[in-house]
């Protein structure tokens, strides 16, 4: 079966550093990274069966360039689903395949990852979908797109009895790999979704807590590929005020981070007093389907 996809139309992307790399995995490391000579590879969702290890080296000039990386605004979209208990494997595959391939049918979608949630949660969500858009206008058009509405009505809602959307604006490095989340680093791993309801009258402590979390994430560069966080602007999900998405290199990497004393201390000292509700979910980004719908 031939696969034909549409690329999203972006304003010009400046490749501030075309040399990319994979840091060597370790438990804890100082905040440094390195670049690797080589071409940018844009991969598809299909055929990702085995991860690959990469050993890299960095020059002093490349390492210092990290301090001047330009940023680009993006909009991240989280959709959580509650599938019916009698959902069959075939129905699940149909639902996820159609959701995944919306990126090939409409403009504005830069990246998609989705899968079955691996941990139990009090709200009984079973599946998660993560999408990235170029700007707020794109996600507004997405919700009204006839193709997406047809996918929702014919291939999602018949299998689910609950759906929650959270959208937030964030910034990523202004380079093709972190923007589109494509290539070797993003082929595998675990997506960690953290939704928060933070108190409205504690703007200072809220900002301090989020900055502390971001600083902690920067302290684990060898096990975290990318992270974003932002204020939820979706009016249909007032239950949550903030969203966080962290891509880990593996399930082991995810467990190292959430099990670390540093992560637990931040929650105890920064978040406990200002948080009304927390919902944390994670899912594998290994492909769950095999063809473009």
Tab-separated table of C-alpha atoms in Angstrom:
chain	number	residue	atom	x	y	z
A	1	UNK	CA	0.000	0.000	0.000
A	2	UNK	CA	1.430	3.352	-1.038
A	3	UNK	CA	1.430	6.011	1.639
A	4	UNK	CA	1.070	9.620	0.606
A	5	UNK	CA	1.231	12.332	3.222
A	6	UNK	CA	0.898	16.084	3.365
A	7	UNK	CA	3.526	18.183	5.109
A	8	UNK	CA	2.357	20.988	7.339
A	9	UNK	CA	2.989	24.490	6.030
A	10	UNK	CA	5.203	26.374	8.450
A	11	UNK	CA	6.632	29.816	8.393
A	12	UNK	CA	10.349	29.583	7.521
A	13	UNK	CA	12.233	27.369	9.966
A	14	UNK	CA	15.750	28.438	10.774
A	15	UNK	CA	18.011	25.457	11.341
A	16	UNK	CA	20.110	27.116	14.022
A	17	UNK	CA	22.104	23.945	14.559
A	18	UNK	CA	21.696	21.178	11.954
A	19	UNK	CA	24.056	18.873	13.836
A	20	UNK	CA	22.117	16.730	16.304
A	21	UNK	CA	23.001	13.940	18.741
A	22	UNK	CA	21.815	11.450	21.289
A	23	UNK	CA	23.406	11.869	24.741
A	24	UNK	CA	24.749	8.718	26.367
A	25	UNK	CA	22.268	7.420	28.924
A	26	UNK	CA	23.253	7.586	32.587
A	27	UNK	CA	21.426	7.978	35.923
A	28	UNK	CA	22.345	11.610	36.553
A	29	UNK	CA	24.419	13.981	34.495
A	30	UNK	CA	25.264	17.663	34.478
A	31	UNK	CA	23.257	19.753	32.062
A	32	UNK	CA	25.230	19.352	28.876
A	33	UNK	CA	24.581	17.887	25.463
A	34	UNK	CA	26.374	17.458	22.201
A	35	UNK	CA	25.819	17.592	18.482
A	36	UNK	CA	26.493	14.873	15.910
A	37	UNK	CA	27.363	15.414	12.258
A	38	UNK	CA	24.838	13.832	9.955
A	39	UNK	CA	21.720	14.401	7.929
A	40	UNK	CA	18.321	15.037	9.487
A	41	UNK	CA	16.139	11.957	9.106
A	42	UNK	CA	12.354	12.307	8.986
A	43	UNK	CA	10.853	8.921	9.806
A	44	UNK	CA	7.286	7.650	9.653
A	45	UNK	CA	5.270	5.846	12.275
A	46	UNK	CA	5.638	2.580	10.406
A	47	UNK	CA	8.313	-0.020	10.846
A	48	UNK	CA	9.745	1.125	14.171
A	49	UNK	CA	10.577	-2.178	15.794
A	50	UNK	CA	13.966	-1.790	17.507
A	51	UNK	CA	15.732	1.076	19.184
A	52	UNK	CA	19.292	1.914	18.286
A	53	UNK	CA	22.141	2.962	20.542
A	54	UNK	CA	24.354	5.857	19.472
A	55	UNK	CA	27.711	6.892	20.887
A	56	UNK	CA	28.506	10.549	20.355
A	57	UNK	CA	31.178	13.136	20.972
A	58	UNK	CA	31.030	16.936	21.064
A	59	UNK	CA	33.334	19.816	20.373
A	60	UNK	CA	33.659	22.741	22.753
A	61	UNK	CA	32.191	25.078	20.128
A	62	UNK	CA	29.129	22.868	19.621
A	63	UNK	CA	28.468	22.532	23.344
A	64	UNK	CA	28.693	26.260	24.002
A	65	UNK	CA	26.222	26.956	21.182
A	66	UNK	CA	23.444	25.460	23.304
A	67	UNK	CA	23.362	28.630	25.358
A	68	UNK	CA	22.249	30.736	22.375
A	69	UNK	CA	19.625	28.437	20.891
A	70	UNK	CA	16.631	30.314	19.581
A	71	UNK	CA	13.156	29.200	20.593
A	72	UNK	CA	9.971	28.767	18.604
A	73	UNK	CA	6.417	28.821	19.934
A	74	UNK	CA	4.260	25.733	19.384
A	75	UNK	CA	0.869	24.590	20.648
A	76	UNK	CA	0.565	21.157	22.266
A	77	UNK	CA	-2.745	19.285	22.368
A	78	UNK	CA	-3.602	16.439	24.745
A	79	UNK	CA	-6.683	14.275	24.252
A	80	UNK	CA	-7.559	11.653	26.873
A	81	UNK	CA	-10.064	8.890	26.100
A	82	UNK	CA	-12.092	6.482	28.206
A	83	UNK	CA	-12.604	3.402	26.065
A	84	UNK	CA	-15.472	1.013	26.647
A	85	UNK	CA	-14.577	-2.100	28.617
A	86	UNK	CA	-15.516	-4.417	25.757
A	87	UNK	CA	-13.287	-2.623	23.228
A	88	UNK	CA	-11.773	-5.278	20.969
A	89	UNK	CA	-8.206	-5.254	19.623
A	90	UNK	CA	-9.538	-4.592	16.127
A	91	UNK	CA	-11.657	-1.663	17.303
A	92	UNK	CA	-8.742	-0.224	19.242
A	93	UNK	CA	-6.473	-0.464	16.208
A	94	UNK	CA	-9.098	1.199	14.011
A	95	UNK	CA	-9.529	4.067	16.471
A	96	UNK	CA	-5.814	4.730	16.959
A	97	UNK	CA	-4.939	4.352	13.279
A	98	UNK	CA	-7.491	6.953	12.257
A	99	UNK	CA	-6.437	9.346	15.012
A	100	UNK	CA	-2.780	8.991	14.108
A	101	UNK	CA	-3.261	9.583	10.399
A	102	UNK	CA	-5.192	12.817	10.820
A	103	UNK	CA	-1.769	14.454	10.439
A	104	UNK	CA	-1.695	13.364	6.799
A	105	UNK	CA	-5.142	14.721	6.015
A	106	UNK	CA	-5.007	18.318	7.263
A	107	UNK	CA	-2.592	21.189	7.623
A	108	UNK	CA	-1.153	22.459	10.863
A	109	UNK	CA	-0.343	19.183	12.658
A	110	UNK	CA	3.402	18.925	13.235
A	111	UNK	CA	3.577	15.724	15.272
A	112	UNK	CA	1.428	12.955	16.744
A	113	UNK	CA	2.007	10.274	19.366
A	114	UNK	CA	-0.632	8.097	20.969
A	115	UNK	CA	-1.224	4.831	22.736
A	116	UNK	CA	-2.830	2.853	25.511
A	117	UNK	CA	-2.191	4.323	28.954
A	118	UNK	CA	0.034	2.012	31.005
A	119	UNK	CA	-0.878	3.122	34.524
A	120	UNK	CA	-4.166	3.037	36.383
A	121	UNK	CA	-5.695	6.422	37.141
A	122	UNK	CA	-8.617	7.599	39.242
A	123	UNK	CA	-10.421	9.076	36.217
A	124	UNK	CA	-10.275	5.747	34.332
A	125	UNK	CA	-8.677	7.115	31.161
A	126	UNK	CA	-7.463	4.316	28.898
A	127	UNK	CA	-5.850	6.028	25.878
A	128	UNK	CA	-3.976	9.264	25.233
A	129	UNK	CA	-3.337	11.281	22.084
A	130	UNK	CA	-0.665	13.979	21.877
A	131	UNK	CA	-0.530	16.382	18.922
A	132	UNK	CA	1.567	19.442	18.170
A	133	UNK	CA	0.368	22.421	16.145
A	134	UNK	CA	2.211	25.417	14.772
A	135	UNK	CA	-0.094	28.063	16.258
A	136	UNK	CA	-3.373	28.567	18.107
A	137	UNK	CA	-5.260	29.272	14.877
A	138	UNK	CA	-4.317	25.807	13.591
A	139	UNK	CA	-5.797	23.981	16.545
A	140	UNK	CA	-8.956	26.055	16.255
A	141	UNK	CA	-9.314	24.889	12.653
A	142	UNK	CA	-8.490	21.330	13.710
A	143	UNK	CA	-11.504	21.081	16.015
A	144	UNK	CA	-13.764	22.202	13.143
A	145	UNK	CA	-12.115	20.174	10.362
A	146	UNK	CA	-14.652	17.882	8.584
A	147	UNK	CA	-12.171	15.003	8.370
A	148	UNK	CA	-11.389	15.141	12.092
A	149	UNK	CA	-15.086	15.394	12.967
A	150	UNK	CA	-15.779	12.319	10.845
A	151	UNK	CA	-12.946	10.405	12.544
A	152	UNK	CA	-14.304	11.463	15.928
A	153	UNK	CA	-17.906	10.501	15.184
A	154	UNK	CA	-17.226	7.273	13.276
A	155	UNK	CA	-14.030	5.866	14.772
A	156	UNK	CA	-13.625	7.297	18.296
A	157	UNK	CA	-16.895	8.116	20.033
A	158	UNK	CA	-18.503	4.729	19.188
A	159	UNK	CA	-15.710	3.094	21.208
A	160	UNK	CA	-15.430	5.607	24.063
A	161	UNK	CA	-17.675	7.076	26.741
A	162	UNK	CA	-15.488	10.010	27.785
A	163	UNK	CA	-13.075	12.505	26.239
A	164	UNK	CA	-10.990	15.385	27.657
A	165	UNK	CA	-8.940	17.942	25.703
A	166	UNK	CA	-6.172	20.167	27.085
A	167	UNK	CA	-4.266	22.694	24.943
A	168	UNK	CA	-1.320	24.901	25.891
A	169	UNK	CA	1.303	27.065	24.225
A	170	UNK	CA	4.966	26.363	24.841
A	171	UNK	CA	8.403	26.850	23.305
A	172	UNK	CA	10.898	24.423	21.804
A	173	UNK	CA	14.309	24.780	20.207
A	174	UNK	CA	13.983	26.406	16.765
A	175	UNK	CA	15.201	23.418	14.787
A	176	UNK	CA	13.447	20.873	12.601
A	177	UNK	CA	13.950	17.835	14.880
A	178	UNK	CA	12.570	19.300	18.139
A	179	UNK	CA	9.751	21.105	16.322
A	180	UNK	CA	8.452	18.093	14.385
A	181	UNK	CA	9.587	15.484	16.946
A	182	UNK	CA	10.943	13.302	14.164
A	183	UNK	CA	14.099	11.272	13.733
A	184	UNK	CA	16.065	8.787	15.774
A	185	UNK	CA	15.467	10.380	19.170
A	186	UNK	CA	11.680	10.388	18.818
A	187	UNK	CA	11.117	6.959	17.265
A	188	UNK	CA	10.673	5.217	20.607
A	189	UNK	CA	10.188	5.935	24.273
A	190	UNK	CA	7.521	6.844	26.785
A	191	UNK	CA	5.279	9.898	26.755
A	192	UNK	CA	4.554	11.256	30.246
A	193	UNK	CA	1.447	13.462	30.463
A	194	UNK	CA	0.949	15.532	33.606
A	195	UNK	CA	-2.236	17.600	34.011
A	196	UNK	CA	-2.501	19.988	36.934
A	197	UNK	CA	-5.160	22.099	38.595
A	198	UNK	CA	-3.242	24.823	40.416
A	199	UNK	CA	-4.795	27.417	42.728
A	200	UNK	CA	-5.672	30.743	41.100
A	201	UNK	CA	-4.474	33.034	43.892
A	202	UNK	CA	-0.882	31.788	44.044
A	203	UNK	CA	0.701	33.106	40.852
A	204	UNK	CA	4.138	33.503	42.444
A	205	UNK	CA	4.336	30.013	43.958
A	206	UNK	CA	2.851	28.503	40.766
A	207	UNK	CA	5.512	30.079	38.602
A	208	UNK	CA	8.209	29.052	41.075
A	209	UNK	CA	6.980	25.449	41.101
A	210	UNK	CA	6.871	25.209	37.308
A	211	UNK	CA	10.336	26.751	36.986
A	212	UNK	CA	11.655	24.272	39.562
A	213	UNK	CA	10.158	21.375	37.603
A	214	UNK	CA	11.705	22.648	34.381
A	215	UNK	CA	15.068	23.000	36.104
A	216	UNK	CA	14.862	19.432	37.376
A	217	UNK	CA	14.042	18.176	33.875
A	218	UNK	CA	17.135	19.959	32.540
A	219	UNK	CA	19.172	17.995	35.080
A	220	UNK	CA	18.295	14.712	33.333
A	221	UNK	CA	19.398	15.405	29.729
A	222	UNK	CA	20.523	11.846	29.083
A	223	UNK	CA	17.104	10.254	29.706
A	224	UNK	CA	14.718	13.005	28.576
A	225	UNK	CA	14.358	13.860	24.892
A	226	UNK	CA	12.030	16.852	25.199
A	227	UNK	CA	9.576	18.499	27.567
A	228	UNK	CA	6.968	21.239	27.284
A	229	UNK	CA	4.603	22.886	29.746
A	230	UNK	CA	2.036	25.634	29.631
A	231	UNK	CA	-1.247	27.199	30.691
A	232	UNK	CA	-4.334	25.364	29.440
A	233	UNK	CA	-6.445	27.597	27.176
A	234	UNK	CA	-9.072	25.028	26.152
A	235	UNK	CA	-12.428	26.293	27.503
A	236	UNK	CA	-13.960	22.817	27.495
A	237	UNK	CA	-11.547	21.480	30.156
A	238	UNK	CA	-11.579	23.979	33.009
A	239	UNK	CA	-10.789	21.112	35.373
A	240	UNK	CA	-7.076	21.552	34.608
A	241	UNK	CA	-5.082	24.778	34.535
A	242	UNK	CA	-1.723	23.493	33.253
A	243	UNK	CA	-0.325	20.732	31.093
A	244	UNK	CA	3.114	19.111	30.979
A	245	UNK	CA	4.399	16.550	28.461
A	246	UNK	CA	7.801	14.873	28.847
A	247	UNK	CA	9.242	12.411	26.323
A	248	UNK	CA	11.517	9.829	27.954
A	249	UNK	CA	13.880	7.583	26.048
A	250	UNK	CA	12.497	4.413	27.621
A	251	UNK	CA	10.275	3.075	30.375
A	252	UNK	CA	13.358	2.632	32.556
A	253	UNK	CA	14.239	6.292	32.019
A	254	UNK	CA	10.732	7.334	33.023
A	255	UNK	CA	10.875	5.243	36.196
A	256	UNK	CA	14.299	6.688	37.123
A	257	UNK	CA	12.924	10.217	36.889
A	258	UNK	CA	9.608	9.809	38.728
A	259	UNK	CA	11.296	7.632	41.334
A	260	UNK	CA	14.102	10.090	42.018
A	261	UNK	CA	14.343	11.853	45.356
A	262	UNK	CA	14.653	15.186	43.519
A	263	UNK	CA	11.294	14.750	41.772
A	264	UNK	CA	9.571	13.704	44.971
A	265	UNK	CA	11.083	16.635	46.857
A	266	UNK	CA	9.833	19.146	44.298
A	267	UNK	CA	6.310	17.823	44.666
A	268	UNK	CA	6.511	17.953	48.427
A	269	UNK	CA	8.071	21.403	48.672
A	270	UNK	CA	6.642	23.212	45.631
A	271	UNK	CA	3.423	21.615	44.404
A	272	UNK	CA	1.569	20.069	47.345
A	273	UNK	CA	0.365	23.389	48.769
A	274	UNK	CA	-0.828	24.853	45.464
A	275	UNK	CA	-2.331	21.829	43.703
A	276	UNK	CA	-6.037	21.008	43.735
A	277	UNK	CA	-5.819	18.017	41.406
A	278	UNK	CA	-3.132	16.064	39.590
A	279	UNK	CA	-3.529	13.558	36.779
A	280	UNK	CA	-0.377	11.753	35.624
A	281	UNK	CA	-0.388	9.252	32.769
A	282	UNK	CA	2.209	7.561	30.609
A	283	UNK	CA	2.101	5.501	27.436
A	284	UNK	CA	4.548	3.835	25.081
A	285	UNK	CA	5.080	5.540	21.734
A	286	UNK	CA	5.791	2.288	19.914
A	287	UNK	CA	3.440	1.986	16.918
A	288	UNK	CA	0.044	0.392	17.584
A	289	UNK	CA	-1.082	0.184	13.965
A	290	UNK	CA	0.420	-0.786	10.652
A	291	UNK	CA	-1.099	1.287	7.857
A	292	UNK	CA	-2.292	4.745	6.901
A	293	UNK	CA	-6.052	5.006	6.797
